[in-house]
């Protein structure tokens, strides 16, 4: 089954690629578990608090956080 990523998820992936970061790097930088960060970035789970922490670490503006849920 193919799931379309939300605009925020796409922004997160682009930010990670631009900065050369892995999911593990983001998890460590945001102080979170790697597998949990993966589920958030891949759009399988939504947590406003987690999205905000990841966004802050990646430098994604707060205005983009509202586009997290597709």
mmCIF file of C-alpha atoms in Angstrom:
data_model
loop_
_atom_site.group_PDB
_atom_site.id
_atom_site.type_symbol
_atom_site.label_atom_id
_atom_site.label_comp_id
_atom_site.label_asym_id
_atom_site.label_seq_id
_atom_site.Cartn_x
_atom_site.Cartn_y
_atom_site.Cartn_z
ATOM 1 C CA UNK A 1 0.000 0.000 0.000
ATOM 2 C CA UNK A 2 1.381 3.376 -1.022
ATOM 3 C CA UNK A 3 0.878 6.262 1.396
ATOM 4 C CA UNK A 4 1.335 9.842 0.326
ATOM 5 C CA UNK A 5 3.538 11.778 2.707
ATOM 6 C CA UNK A 6 2.224 14.993 4.200
ATOM 7 C CA UNK A 7 3.923 18.252 3.187
ATOM 8 C CA UNK A 8 5.656 18.363 6.600
ATOM 9 C CA UNK A 9 7.036 14.834 6.178
ATOM 10 C CA UNK A 10 8.449 15.826 2.790
ATOM 11 C CA UNK A 11 9.986 18.962 4.306
ATOM 12 C CA UNK A 12 11.569 16.878 7.053
ATOM 13 C CA UNK A 13 13.081 14.444 4.546
ATOM 14 C CA UNK A 14 14.392 17.292 2.368
ATOM 15 C CA UNK A 15 15.914 19.014 5.404
ATOM 16 C CA UNK A 16 17.593 15.781 6.440
ATOM 17 C CA UNK A 17 19.004 15.239 2.952
ATOM 18 C CA UNK A 18 20.183 18.849 2.660
ATOM 19 C CA UNK A 19 21.976 18.592 6.010
ATOM 20 C CA UNK A 20 23.278 15.067 5.389
ATOM 21 C CA UNK A 21 21.480 13.667 8.433
ATOM 22 C CA UNK A 22 20.170 10.174 9.062
ATOM 23 C CA UNK A 23 17.094 9.304 11.104
ATOM 24 C CA UNK A 24 19.490 8.295 13.883
ATOM 25 C CA UNK A 25 21.133 11.753 13.756
ATOM 26 C CA UNK A 26 17.744 13.460 14.016
ATOM 27 C CA UNK A 27 16.676 11.189 16.865
ATOM 28 C CA UNK A 28 19.838 11.901 18.818
ATOM 29 C CA UNK A 29 19.621 15.639 18.133
ATOM 30 C CA UNK A 30 15.974 15.808 19.146
ATOM 31 C CA UNK A 31 16.510 13.537 22.167
ATOM 32 C CA UNK A 32 14.122 10.875 20.909
ATOM 33 C CA UNK A 33 14.098 7.172 20.019
ATOM 34 C CA UNK A 34 15.217 6.397 16.435
ATOM 35 C CA UNK A 35 12.313 4.098 15.599
ATOM 36 C CA UNK A 36 9.791 6.617 16.933
ATOM 37 C CA UNK A 37 11.329 9.419 14.852
ATOM 38 C CA UNK A 38 11.128 7.144 11.812
ATOM 39 C CA UNK A 39 7.396 6.567 12.345
ATOM 40 C CA UNK A 40 6.812 10.322 12.679
ATOM 41 C CA UNK A 41 8.857 11.293 9.609
ATOM 42 C CA UNK A 42 7.270 8.538 7.528
ATOM 43 C CA UNK A 43 3.768 9.695 8.491
ATOM 44 C CA UNK A 44 2.715 6.520 10.284
ATOM 45 C CA UNK A 45 2.245 8.225 13.663
ATOM 46 C CA UNK A 46 1.410 11.811 14.553
ATOM 47 C CA UNK A 47 2.445 13.576 17.737
ATOM 48 C CA UNK A 48 2.369 17.358 17.857
ATOM 49 C CA UNK A 49 5.106 17.436 20.496
ATOM 50 C CA UNK A 50 7.379 15.095 18.512
ATOM 51 C CA UNK A 51 6.812 16.994 15.269
ATOM 52 C CA UNK A 52 7.703 20.250 17.018
ATOM 53 C CA UNK A 53 10.927 18.788 18.474
ATOM 54 C CA UNK A 54 11.975 17.355 15.114
ATOM 55 C CA UNK A 55 11.068 20.613 13.360
ATOM 56 C CA UNK A 56 13.107 22.638 15.829
ATOM 57 C CA UNK A 57 16.120 20.381 15.332
ATOM 58 C CA UNK A 58 15.853 20.476 11.526
ATOM 59 C CA UNK A 59 15.068 24.198 11.349
ATOM 60 C CA UNK A 60 11.606 23.707 9.843
ATOM 61 C CA UNK A 61 9.442 26.792 10.492
ATOM 62 C CA UNK A 62 6.488 26.490 12.861
ATOM 63 C CA UNK A 63 4.136 27.481 10.033
ATOM 64 C CA UNK A 64 4.962 24.190 8.280
ATOM 65 C CA UNK A 65 4.067 22.064 11.318
ATOM 66 C CA UNK A 66 0.371 22.547 10.633
ATOM 67 C CA UNK A 67 0.836 20.645 7.351
ATOM 68 C CA UNK A 68 1.955 17.486 9.119
ATOM 69 C CA UNK A 69 -1.278 15.553 8.942
ATOM 70 C CA UNK A 70 -2.350 14.734 5.399
#
